[in-house]
Amino acid sequence: MQYISTRGGIEPVGFSDAVMMGLARDGGLLLPECIPDVSDRLAAWAALDYPDLAFELMRLFVDLPDKDLKQLVQTSYAGFRSTEVTPVVQVGNVHVLELWHGPTLAFKDVALQFLGNLFEHILKDREQDLNILAATSGDTGSAAIYGVRGRDRIRIFVMHPKGRVSPIQEHQMTSVTDDNVHNLAVEGTFDDCQEIMKTLFADLDFKDTYELGSVNSINWARVLAQVVYYFYGAFRVMERTGAERVRFAVPTGNFGDIFAGTIAARMGLPIGRLILATNENNILARCFCEGDYSLGEVHATLSPSMDIQVASNFERYLYYRLGESPETVRILMKTFATTGRLALPFSDGESIDGLIVAGVGDTEATLQTIREFHEEHDYLLDPHSAVGVSVGRRFMDESEPMICLATAHPAKFPAAIEQATGNDLAHHEVIEALADIPTRSDVVAAEADTIRAYMVSRIGKKPDAVDDEPETVATDESELSEGEPQGVAPEQNDEGSE
Ligand SMILES: *Cc1c(COP(=O)(O)O)cnc(C)c1O
């Protein structure tokens, strides 16, 4: 399988190159040049356990030997706390697909445990190093850190918006003090972090010299790993109910998770509707309901991992929705970059593409849903999952059971649970074990240059970078001799979380 860019500006590359590239070199996102139709394999696949299903599905998209892929998949999912990896439980009249049985209790582990192993495999093969730069609104950071901590040939730099991720999420990230892990508390929003990331990845000299890589949801391997649980969840629910089609409700931020659902549908999985659920940060809901994709302010909500305005994976959807035309994508993304808005020609009726419908689950709906599920079913939803459930329940259909993606364990958000139920109910041993571990992070200004300097100082200078710019090097050295690059204030912090 070859991979192309949504903006049409690169020669097709293989899977391993696509994974290492992260963002395409022309600023677009990478996509497989075709999506295989597996309709005739559904019956056979329905009998497989999670790792075998993952193996069969992924092998259609990768360029690794079968035996290596099989090993990678086995290793990646062996550490999950459920033998099913992503079990489905029926709660009232919906089916909850629990995606949080990985090491950090968030659905992002499903993709990032795999990606960490995949990176290690490719780097060993190529005898290369990798410096991962990531922006996180919460769960990506810890899941990425747990995916690569202590690994050879990999360093990770994770930017989080200072004070805007939950205390537990912050603690989960900053309590990992392996030498190859760098936590950056950026004085800005998550969108600022994403913008810095885009700027640094667009600096091709820097990217090449410093072997930059990405684990954000723009990485195709993450999308691919997420396609698997749509199949797994649909198979379980179709078995149990006898239904021939299912719906999925997806709490959405960066459009990575739900995009994986659109790929599953394109591959032939019988998905009747994908329900896109946002919190008050509703750019995507507005887009799918009104055709208005325009930037607003970022609001802090109970579901911080969805406090996002620019959804980085949306470009992939646009590419397909606009007839696979890189020209059109280029023009639209340019317009969006300059004006902060797009009027999209596709808000026509119940569903704009026959698949996606959207709605907003605001704070009140989130709390109400958590309370109701607790009182009526003795089941605790985390606030992100509750957004999905609350919107999903507006789109119920008799013949198509509703599968609601549960994206985090409630113990990651105990304050919201207490606010909803009046009681301190959300606990998990993994979170409790964090309480006494010291943390480490550096506070940095929300500027690409500052982050670049920080990375250079931690990675050490590369010979190529020294050659043509002796003056820059002198400056770097003087900064280094002071211990920290300019604009970077070290922060030691060993407070417990909540
Ligand atoms: C990241 C995240 C989401 C949003 O997923 P996207 O792929 O960004 O749409 C939802 N819930 C939780 C708990 C998350 O960590």
Short mmCIF file of C-alpha atoms and ligand atoms in Angstrom, two decimals:
data_model
loop_
_atom_site.label_atom_id
_atom_site.label_comp_id
_atom_site.label_asym_id
_atom_site.label_seq_id
_atom_site.Cartn_x
_atom_site.Cartn_y
_atom_site.Cartn_z
CA MET A 1 0.00 0.00 0.00
CA GLN A 2 1.30 3.46 -0.96
CA TYR A 3 0.41 6.69 0.83
CA ILE A 4 -0.43 10.05 -0.71
CA SER A 5 -0.96 13.55 0.67
CA THR A 6 -4.33 15.28 0.88
CA ARG A 7 -2.61 18.24 -0.82
CA GLY A 8 -1.10 16.20 -3.63
CA GLY A 9 2.42 17.58 -3.19
CA ILE A 10 4.48 14.44 -2.51
CA GLU A 11 5.45 11.31 -4.37
CA PRO A 12 3.63 8.28 -2.92
CA VAL A 13 5.48 6.68 0.02
CA GLY A 14 5.26 3.31 1.76
CA PHE A 15 3.66 2.70 5.17
CA SER A 16 6.86 2.91 7.23
CA ASP A 17 7.83 6.19 5.55
CA ALA A 18 4.32 7.53 6.13
CA VAL A 19 4.56 6.65 9.82
CA MET A 20 7.96 8.32 10.17
CA MET A 21 6.82 11.41 8.23
CA GLY A 22 3.79 12.19 10.44
CA LEU A 23 2.59 15.31 8.63
CA ALA A 24 3.18 15.13 4.87
CA ARG A 25 6.05 17.29 3.65
CA ASP A 26 3.66 19.50 1.65
CA GLY A 27 1.68 20.35 4.82
CA GLY A 28 -1.10 17.89 4.02
CA LEU A 29 -2.08 14.66 5.75
CA LEU A 30 -1.15 11.20 4.54
CA LEU A 31 -3.77 8.74 3.35
CA PRO A 32 -3.59 5.30 1.76
CA GLU A 33 -4.05 5.60 -1.99
CA CYS A 34 -6.99 3.22 -1.80
CA ILE A 35 -9.18 1.74 0.93
CA PRO A 36 -9.65 -2.03 0.59
CA ASP A 37 -13.21 -3.38 0.66
CA VAL A 38 -13.43 -6.26 3.12
CA SER A 39 -17.19 -6.93 2.95
CA ASP A 40 -16.59 -10.55 1.96
CA ARG A 41 -14.36 -11.14 4.98
CA LEU A 42 -16.67 -9.83 7.71
CA ALA A 43 -18.02 -13.24 8.72
CA ALA A 44 -14.52 -14.68 9.09
CA TRP A 45 -13.20 -11.65 10.94
CA ALA A 46 -16.11 -11.71 13.40
CA ALA A 47 -14.67 -14.91 14.87
CA LEU A 48 -11.24 -13.43 15.66
CA ASP A 49 -9.98 -12.19 19.01
CA TYR A 50 -8.75 -8.61 19.20
CA PRO A 51 -5.04 -9.11 18.36
CA ASP A 52 -5.83 -11.44 15.45
CA LEU A 53 -8.42 -9.04 14.10
CA ALA A 54 -5.94 -6.17 14.40
CA PHE A 55 -3.35 -8.23 12.56
CA GLU A 56 -5.66 -9.17 9.67
CA LEU A 57 -6.90 -5.62 9.26
CA MET A 58 -3.57 -3.86 9.55
CA ARG A 59 -1.74 -6.18 7.21
CA LEU A 60 -3.80 -4.70 4.36
CA PHE A 61 -2.17 -1.32 5.02
CA VAL A 62 1.42 -1.97 6.10
CA ASP A 63 4.72 -2.91 4.47
CA LEU A 64 6.04 -5.09 7.31
CA PRO A 65 6.55 -8.85 7.16
CA ASP A 66 3.51 -10.70 8.62
CA LYS A 67 5.55 -12.22 11.41
CA ASP A 68 6.82 -8.79 12.54
CA LEU A 69 3.37 -7.23 12.44
CA LYS A 70 1.89 -10.12 14.37
CA GLN A 71 4.53 -9.72 17.06
CA LEU A 72 4.00 -5.93 17.25
CA VAL A 73 0.28 -6.33 17.67
CA GLN A 74 0.62 -9.04 20.32
CA THR A 75 3.10 -6.99 22.33
CA SER A 76 1.02 -3.82 22.06
CA TYR A 77 -2.18 -5.33 23.45
CA ALA A 78 -0.69 -7.77 25.98
CA GLY A 79 -0.52 -4.97 28.58
CA PHE A 80 -4.22 -4.16 28.50
CA ARG A 81 -6.19 -4.96 31.64
CA SER A 82 -8.97 -6.71 29.74
CA THR A 83 -8.29 -9.86 27.74
CA GLU A 84 -10.81 -8.53 25.23
CA VAL A 85 -8.71 -5.32 24.93
CA THR A 86 -11.82 -3.24 24.12
CA PRO A 87 -14.82 -5.04 25.69
CA VAL A 88 -18.42 -4.00 25.01
CA VAL A 89 -20.92 -3.84 27.87
CA GLN A 90 -24.62 -3.20 27.55
CA VAL A 91 -25.82 -0.36 29.76
CA GLY A 92 -29.53 0.39 29.52
CA ASN A 93 -30.40 0.69 25.85
CA VAL A 94 -26.89 1.47 24.61
CA HIS A 95 -23.72 -0.58 24.23
CA VAL A 96 -20.62 0.93 25.74
CA LEU A 97 -17.36 0.14 23.96
CA GLU A 98 -14.78 0.50 26.72
CA LEU A 99 -11.60 1.78 25.15
CA TRP A 100 -9.81 2.61 28.39
CA HIS A 101 -8.24 -0.65 29.56
CA GLY A 102 -4.71 0.39 28.54
CA PRO A 103 -1.89 1.64 30.81
CA THR A 104 -3.08 5.28 31.08
CA LEU A 105 -6.82 4.48 31.22
CA ALA A 106 -7.61 6.38 27.99
CA PHE A 107 -8.57 5.25 24.53
CA LYS A 108 -5.42 6.78 23.10
CA ASP A 109 -3.45 3.84 24.51
CA VAL A 110 -5.03 1.61 21.87
CA ALA A 111 -3.17 3.50 19.15
CA LEU A 112 -0.11 4.70 21.04
CA GLN A 113 0.98 1.39 22.53
CA PHE A 114 1.04 0.12 18.96
CA LEU A 115 2.77 3.23 17.61
CA GLY A 116 5.54 3.05 20.24
CA ASN A 117 6.32 -0.53 19.30
CA LEU A 118 6.08 0.29 15.61
CA PHE A 119 8.52 3.21 15.90
CA GLU A 120 11.01 1.08 17.78
CA HIS A 121 10.79 -1.61 15.12
CA ILE A 122 11.28 0.77 12.19
CA LEU A 123 14.12 2.70 13.88
CA LYS A 124 16.04 -0.43 14.73
CA ASP A 125 15.68 -1.60 11.17
CA ARG A 126 16.89 1.71 9.77
CA GLU A 127 19.45 2.43 12.49
CA GLN A 128 17.89 5.87 12.99
CA ASP A 129 16.87 8.01 15.93
CA LEU A 130 13.59 9.80 16.40
CA ASN A 131 12.67 12.93 18.32
CA ILE A 132 8.95 13.02 18.87
CA LEU A 133 7.23 16.34 19.28
CA ALA A 134 3.66 16.16 20.50
CA ALA A 135 0.93 18.55 21.50
CA THR A 136 -1.61 17.30 23.96
CA SER A 137 -4.86 18.51 25.39
CA GLY A 138 -4.55 15.82 28.02
CA ASP A 139 -4.67 12.14 27.21
CA THR A 140 -2.41 12.03 24.16
CA GLY A 141 0.55 13.17 26.20
CA SER A 142 0.46 10.48 28.84
CA ALA A 143 -0.52 7.77 26.38
CA ALA A 144 2.35 8.78 24.07
CA ILE A 145 4.80 8.95 26.95
CA TYR A 146 3.78 5.51 28.14
CA GLY A 147 4.11 4.27 24.57
CA VAL A 148 7.79 5.28 24.27
CA ARG A 149 9.22 5.76 27.78
CA GLY A 150 12.63 4.23 28.26
CA ARG A 151 12.93 3.13 24.63
CA ASP A 152 16.19 3.28 22.73
CA ARG A 153 16.58 5.70 19.84
CA ILE A 154 13.50 7.72 20.84
CA ARG A 155 13.14 11.02 22.71
CA ILE A 156 9.77 12.57 23.34
CA PHE A 157 8.87 16.25 23.88
CA VAL A 158 5.28 16.73 24.96
CA MET A 159 3.70 20.19 25.03
CA HIS A 160 0.59 20.64 27.13
CA PRO A 161 -1.31 23.90 27.68
CA LYS A 162 -0.23 24.95 31.15
CA GLY A 163 -3.04 24.67 33.68
CA ARG A 164 -5.56 23.51 31.07
CA VAL A 165 -5.29 19.77 31.42
CA SER A 166 -6.79 18.00 34.39
CA PRO A 167 -4.52 17.64 37.43
CA ILE A 168 -4.50 13.89 37.01
CA GLN A 169 -3.66 14.07 33.32
CA GLU A 170 -0.85 16.46 34.14
CA HIS A 171 0.39 14.24 36.93
CA GLN A 172 0.28 11.18 34.72
CA MET A 173 2.55 12.87 32.19
CA THR A 174 4.94 14.71 34.45
CA SER A 175 5.50 11.80 36.81
CA VAL A 176 7.29 9.90 34.06
CA THR A 177 10.89 10.97 34.55
CA ASP A 178 12.73 8.63 32.21
CA ASP A 179 15.67 10.42 30.54
CA ASN A 180 14.03 10.30 27.12
CA VAL A 181 10.86 12.08 28.30
CA HIS A 182 10.51 15.91 28.31
CA ASN A 183 7.31 17.56 29.54
CA LEU A 184 6.72 21.18 28.42
CA ALA A 185 4.04 23.27 30.10
CA VAL A 186 3.25 25.85 27.39
CA GLU A 187 1.81 29.21 28.39
CA GLY A 188 -1.07 29.13 25.93
CA THR A 189 -3.95 26.99 24.66
CA PHE A 190 -3.92 23.57 23.04
CA ASP A 191 -4.42 25.23 19.67
CA ASP A 192 -1.25 27.29 20.32
CA CYS A 193 0.58 24.01 20.94
CA GLN A 194 -0.77 22.55 17.72
CA GLU A 195 0.22 25.69 15.84
CA ILE A 196 3.79 25.47 17.20
CA MET A 197 3.89 21.89 16.12
CA LYS A 198 2.80 22.76 12.62
CA THR A 199 5.41 25.53 12.43
CA LEU A 200 8.24 23.25 13.54
CA PHE A 201 7.17 20.43 11.25
CA ALA A 202 7.00 22.89 8.36
CA ASP A 203 10.63 23.86 9.08
CA LEU A 204 12.01 21.07 6.92
CA ASP A 205 15.67 21.78 7.74
CA PHE A 206 14.96 21.42 11.42
CA LYS A 207 12.71 18.45 10.86
CA ASP A 208 15.35 16.58 8.86
CA THR A 209 18.39 17.52 10.92
CA TYR A 210 16.72 16.68 14.20
CA GLU A 211 14.82 13.61 12.99
CA LEU A 212 11.46 14.96 14.06
CA GLY A 213 8.49 12.64 14.27
CA SER A 214 4.92 12.88 15.44
CA VAL A 215 2.53 10.87 17.57
CA ASN A 216 -0.39 13.27 17.28
CA SER A 217 -3.55 11.94 15.74
CA ILE A 218 -2.34 13.07 12.32
CA ASN A 219 -0.11 9.99 12.30
CA TRP A 220 -1.70 7.45 10.00
CA ALA A 221 -0.69 4.50 12.20
CA ARG A 222 -2.91 5.88 14.95
CA VAL A 223 -5.92 6.13 12.72
CA LEU A 224 -5.24 2.62 11.50
CA ALA A 225 -5.05 1.16 15.02
CA GLN A 226 -8.36 2.85 15.84
CA VAL A 227 -10.18 1.36 12.86
CA VAL A 228 -9.80 -2.04 14.52
CA TYR A 229 -12.13 -1.43 17.47
CA TYR A 230 -14.98 -0.26 15.24
CA PHE A 231 -14.90 -3.74 13.71
CA TYR A 232 -14.45 -5.44 17.07
CA GLY A 233 -17.30 -3.48 18.71
CA ALA A 234 -19.68 -3.91 15.78
CA PHE A 235 -19.06 -7.67 15.64
CA ARG A 236 -19.80 -8.12 19.36
CA VAL A 237 -23.01 -6.11 19.21
CA MET A 238 -24.23 -7.69 15.98
CA GLU A 239 -23.65 -11.13 17.53
CA ARG A 240 -25.57 -10.22 20.67
CA THR A 241 -28.51 -8.45 19.09
CA GLY A 242 -28.77 -10.07 15.67
CA ALA A 243 -28.75 -6.58 14.11
CA GLU A 244 -27.25 -6.16 10.65
CA ARG A 245 -26.16 -2.59 11.14
CA VAL A 246 -24.93 -0.53 14.06
CA ARG A 247 -24.47 3.12 14.98
CA PHE A 248 -21.52 4.62 16.81
CA ALA A 249 -21.57 7.69 19.04
CA VAL A 250 -18.11 9.25 19.14
CA PRO A 251 -16.98 11.98 21.57
CA THR A 252 -14.92 14.11 19.22
CA GLY A 253 -12.07 16.59 19.48
CA ASN A 254 -9.44 16.29 16.78
CA PHE A 255 -11.64 14.16 14.52
CA GLY A 256 -9.15 11.27 14.69
CA ASP A 257 -11.38 8.72 16.36
CA ILE A 258 -14.45 9.38 14.24
CA PHE A 259 -12.33 9.56 11.11
CA ALA A 260 -11.23 5.98 11.85
CA GLY A 261 -14.96 5.16 11.90
CA THR A 262 -15.40 6.60 8.40
CA ILE A 263 -12.55 4.37 7.20
CA ALA A 264 -14.22 1.32 8.79
CA ALA A 265 -17.42 2.24 6.93
CA ARG A 266 -15.52 2.66 3.66
CA MET A 267 -14.02 -0.79 4.17
CA GLY A 268 -17.52 -2.24 4.27
CA LEU A 269 -18.35 -2.47 7.97
CA PRO A 270 -22.14 -1.96 8.17
CA ILE A 271 -22.29 1.33 10.05
CA GLY A 272 -25.63 3.11 9.70
CA ARG A 273 -24.61 6.36 11.35
CA LEU A 274 -21.59 7.88 13.02
CA ILE A 275 -22.78 10.35 15.62
CA LEU A 276 -20.25 13.13 16.11
CA ALA A 277 -20.54 14.54 19.62
CA THR A 278 -18.75 17.69 20.75
CA ASN A 279 -18.81 19.69 23.96
CA GLU A 280 -19.29 23.49 23.84
CA ASN A 281 -16.26 23.65 21.55
CA ASN A 282 -18.56 22.89 18.69
CA ILE A 283 -16.81 23.85 15.47
CA LEU A 284 -17.37 20.36 14.10
CA ALA A 285 -21.00 20.14 15.19
CA ARG A 286 -21.65 23.53 13.56
CA CYS A 287 -19.89 22.33 10.47
CA PHE A 288 -21.97 19.17 10.12
CA CYS A 289 -25.24 20.83 11.09
CA GLU A 290 -24.90 24.17 9.30
CA GLY A 291 -21.98 23.91 6.88
CA ASP A 292 -20.14 26.54 8.91
CA TYR A 293 -16.55 25.60 9.76
CA SER A 294 -15.32 28.69 11.55
CA LEU A 295 -12.99 29.26 14.46
CA GLY A 296 -14.37 30.30 17.80
CA GLU A 297 -12.85 30.76 21.22
CA VAL A 298 -11.65 27.68 23.05
CA HIS A 299 -13.75 27.11 26.18
CA ALA A 300 -12.53 25.03 29.10
CA THR A 301 -15.07 22.26 29.81
CA LEU A 302 -15.41 19.10 31.88
CA SER A 303 -14.08 17.16 28.88
CA PRO A 304 -10.71 18.86 28.27
CA SER A 305 -9.49 16.37 25.68
CA MET A 306 -12.20 17.72 23.42
CA ASP A 307 -11.50 21.41 24.04
CA ILE A 308 -10.34 21.96 20.52
CA GLN A 309 -11.24 24.33 17.73
CA VAL A 310 -9.02 23.29 14.83
CA ALA A 311 -9.57 19.57 14.27
CA SER A 312 -6.37 18.40 12.63
CA ASN A 313 -7.80 15.25 11.06
CA PHE A 314 -10.70 17.05 9.45
CA GLU A 315 -8.62 17.67 6.33
CA ARG A 316 -8.61 13.95 5.68
CA TYR A 317 -12.38 13.89 5.74
CA LEU A 318 -12.56 16.94 3.46
CA TYR A 319 -10.32 15.19 0.97
CA TYR A 320 -12.80 12.33 0.55
CA ARG A 321 -15.87 14.51 0.89
CA LEU A 322 -14.68 16.84 -1.87
CA GLY A 323 -14.12 14.10 -4.41
CA GLU A 324 -10.46 13.28 -3.60
CA SER A 325 -9.27 16.51 -5.18
CA PRO A 326 -5.97 17.78 -3.72
CA GLU A 327 -6.46 21.12 -5.51
CA THR A 328 -9.75 21.76 -3.76
CA VAL A 329 -8.24 20.79 -0.41
CA ARG A 330 -5.28 23.13 -1.00
CA ILE A 331 -7.55 26.04 -1.80
CA LEU A 332 -9.85 25.42 1.16
CA MET A 333 -7.04 24.99 3.66
CA LYS A 334 -5.43 28.19 2.41
CA THR A 335 -8.71 30.05 2.80
CA PHE A 336 -9.12 28.62 6.27
CA ALA A 337 -5.56 29.59 7.25
CA THR A 338 -6.13 33.21 6.19
CA THR A 339 -9.77 33.79 7.19
CA GLY A 340 -10.36 31.26 9.97
CA ARG A 341 -13.55 30.08 8.31
CA LEU A 342 -14.93 27.89 5.57
CA ALA A 343 -18.41 27.81 4.19
CA LEU A 344 -18.82 24.18 3.21
CA PRO A 345 -21.36 23.25 0.61
CA PHE A 346 -22.69 20.27 2.47
CA SER A 347 -25.25 20.94 5.14
CA ASP A 348 -28.10 19.29 3.36
CA GLY A 349 -30.60 17.55 5.56
CA GLU A 350 -30.37 14.80 8.15
CA SER A 351 -26.86 13.67 7.33
CA ILE A 352 -24.50 15.46 5.02
CA ASP A 353 -22.90 12.32 3.66
CA GLY A 354 -25.35 9.58 4.57
CA LEU A 355 -23.09 8.70 7.50
CA ILE A 356 -22.22 11.49 9.92
CA VAL A 357 -24.71 13.38 12.06
CA ALA A 358 -23.66 15.73 14.83
CA GLY A 359 -24.73 17.35 18.05
CA VAL A 360 -23.47 19.16 21.13
CA GLY A 361 -23.44 17.72 24.64
CA ASP A 362 -22.95 20.74 26.87
CA THR A 363 -21.87 20.78 30.50
CA GLU A 364 -25.40 20.30 31.78
CA ALA A 365 -26.07 17.38 29.45
CA THR A 366 -22.74 15.85 30.45
CA LEU A 367 -23.48 16.04 34.18
CA GLN A 368 -27.05 14.87 33.67
CA THR A 369 -25.90 11.83 31.68
CA ILE A 370 -23.26 10.85 34.23
CA ARG A 371 -25.83 11.17 37.03
CA GLU A 372 -28.48 9.19 35.17
CA PHE A 373 -26.17 6.33 34.20
CA HIS A 374 -24.96 6.13 37.76
CA GLU A 375 -28.43 6.20 39.32
CA GLU A 376 -30.22 3.97 36.84
CA HIS A 377 -27.50 1.55 35.83
CA ASP A 378 -24.81 1.86 38.49
CA TYR A 379 -22.34 2.61 35.69
CA LEU A 380 -19.88 5.50 35.77
CA LEU A 381 -19.16 7.33 32.54
CA ASP A 382 -16.26 9.75 32.32
CA PRO A 383 -17.26 13.24 31.07
CA HIS A 384 -15.97 12.66 27.50
CA SER A 385 -17.87 9.41 27.17
CA ALA A 386 -20.93 11.14 28.65
CA VAL A 387 -20.85 13.76 25.90
CA GLY A 388 -20.94 10.93 23.37
CA VAL A 389 -23.76 9.10 25.13
CA SER A 390 -25.88 12.22 25.57
CA VAL A 391 -25.69 13.08 21.87
CA GLY A 392 -25.91 9.45 20.78
CA ARG A 393 -29.23 9.00 22.55
CA ARG A 394 -30.76 11.68 20.34
CA PHE A 395 -30.14 9.47 17.33
CA MET A 396 -31.49 6.09 18.45
CA ASP A 397 -32.93 3.72 15.86
CA GLU A 398 -34.76 0.46 16.47
CA SER A 399 -32.93 -1.65 13.96
CA GLU A 400 -29.46 -0.18 14.48
CA PRO A 401 -28.10 -0.62 18.02
CA MET A 402 -26.12 2.30 19.43
CA ILE A 403 -22.50 1.70 20.39
CA CYS A 404 -21.12 4.54 22.51
CA LEU A 405 -17.36 4.90 22.62
CA ALA A 406 -16.11 5.23 26.21
CA THR A 407 -12.83 7.07 25.79
CA ALA A 408 -11.52 7.38 29.35
CA HIS A 409 -11.94 5.78 32.75
CA PRO A 410 -13.95 8.03 35.12
CA ALA A 411 -11.14 7.95 37.70
CA LYS A 412 -9.20 10.32 35.43
CA PHE A 413 -11.88 12.98 36.07
CA PRO A 414 -13.00 12.54 39.68
CA ALA A 415 -14.05 16.19 40.13
CA ALA A 416 -16.61 15.94 37.32
CA ILE A 417 -17.94 12.69 38.72
CA GLU A 418 -18.34 14.27 42.13
CA GLN A 419 -20.03 17.31 40.63
CA ALA A 420 -22.50 15.07 38.80
CA THR A 421 -23.27 12.53 41.51
CA GLY A 422 -22.51 14.45 44.69
CA ASN A 423 -20.07 11.75 45.72
CA ASP A 424 -16.41 10.95 45.34
CA LEU A 425 -16.94 7.71 43.45
CA ALA A 426 -14.32 7.51 40.74
CA HIS A 427 -11.21 5.62 41.72
CA HIS A 428 -8.67 3.39 40.07
CA GLU A 429 -5.54 1.85 41.51
CA VAL A 430 -3.44 3.17 38.63
CA ILE A 431 -4.37 6.76 39.49
CA GLU A 432 -4.02 6.23 43.21
CA ALA A 433 -0.51 4.85 42.74
CA LEU A 434 0.56 8.17 41.16
CA ALA A 435 -0.10 10.28 44.22
CA ASP A 436 3.35 10.14 45.78
CA ILE A 437 5.52 10.08 42.70
CA PRO A 438 7.52 13.30 42.08
CA THR A 439 6.95 15.16 38.80
CA ARG A 440 9.10 17.08 36.33
CA SER A 441 8.17 19.69 33.73
CA ASP A 442 9.48 22.94 32.22
CA VAL A 443 7.32 26.03 31.70
CA VAL A 444 7.87 27.57 28.26
CA ALA A 445 6.45 30.51 26.28
CA ALA A 446 4.02 29.64 23.47
CA GLU A 447 6.56 30.38 20.73
CA ALA A 448 7.91 28.03 18.12
CA ASP A 449 11.44 29.49 18.45
CA THR A 450 11.50 28.82 22.16
CA ILE A 451 10.44 25.22 21.71
CA ARG A 452 12.94 24.73 18.90
CA ALA A 453 15.76 26.01 21.11
CA TYR A 454 14.62 23.79 23.95
CA MET A 455 14.70 20.72 21.75
CA VAL A 456 18.10 21.58 20.31
CA SER A 457 19.53 21.96 23.78
CA ARG A 458 18.20 18.57 24.87
CA ILE A 459 19.04 16.64 21.74
CA GLY A 460 22.54 18.06 21.37
CA LYS A 461 23.81 19.68 18.19
CA LYS A 462 23.82 17.80 14.96
CA PRO A 463 26.92 18.32 12.76
CA ASP A 464 24.79 19.29 9.73
CA ALA A 465 23.19 22.13 11.64
CA VAL A 466 26.54 23.57 12.72
CA ASP A 467 28.13 23.83 9.29
CA ASP A 468 26.45 26.73 7.55
CA GLU A 469 25.28 28.84 10.49
CA PRO A 470 28.24 29.43 12.82
CA GLU A 471 26.66 32.52 14.41
CA THR A 472 23.51 30.72 15.41
CA VAL A 473 25.63 28.06 16.99
CA ALA A 474 27.50 30.61 19.09
CA THR A 475 24.19 31.97 20.36
CA ASP A 476 22.99 28.48 21.15
CA GLU A 477 26.12 27.79 23.12
CA SER A 478 25.83 30.92 25.22
CA GLU A 479 22.24 30.00 26.00
CA LEU A 480 23.26 26.49 26.80
CA SER A 481 25.97 27.59 29.15
CA GLU A 482 23.33 29.32 31.22
CA GLY A 483 21.67 26.01 31.63
CA GLU A 484 18.38 26.73 29.85
CA PRO A 485 17.43 28.18 26.47
CA GLN A 486 15.91 31.65 26.61
CA GLY A 487 12.29 31.87 27.53
CA VAL A 488 12.38 28.59 29.36
CA ALA A 489 11.78 28.54 33.08
CA PRO A 490 12.30 25.24 34.83
CA GLU A 491 9.51 24.10 37.09
CA GLN A 492 9.97 21.42 39.66
CA ASN A 493 6.77 20.22 41.09
CA ASP A 494 6.06 17.37 43.37
CA GLU A 495 2.57 18.13 44.51
CA GLY A 496 0.12 15.30 44.52
CA SER A 497 -2.94 15.59 42.31
CA GLU A 498 -6.47 15.96 43.53
C1 LIG B 1 -8.59 12.51 22.58
C2 LIG B 1 -9.83 12.22 23.29
C3 LIG B 1 -11.08 12.39 22.67
C4 LIG B 1 -11.22 12.95 21.28
O1 LIG B 1 -10.71 12.11 20.27
P1 LIG B 1 -10.33 12.72 18.85
O2 LIG B 1 -9.69 11.60 18.11
O3 LIG B 1 -9.38 13.84 19.11
O4 LIG B 1 -11.57 13.21 18.22
C5 LIG B 1 -12.20 12.02 23.39
N1 LIG B 1 -12.11 11.55 24.65
C6 LIG B 1 -10.93 11.39 25.27
C7 LIG B 1 -10.92 10.88 26.67
C8 LIG B 1 -9.76 11.71 24.62
O5 LIG B 1 -8.60 11.55 25.24
#
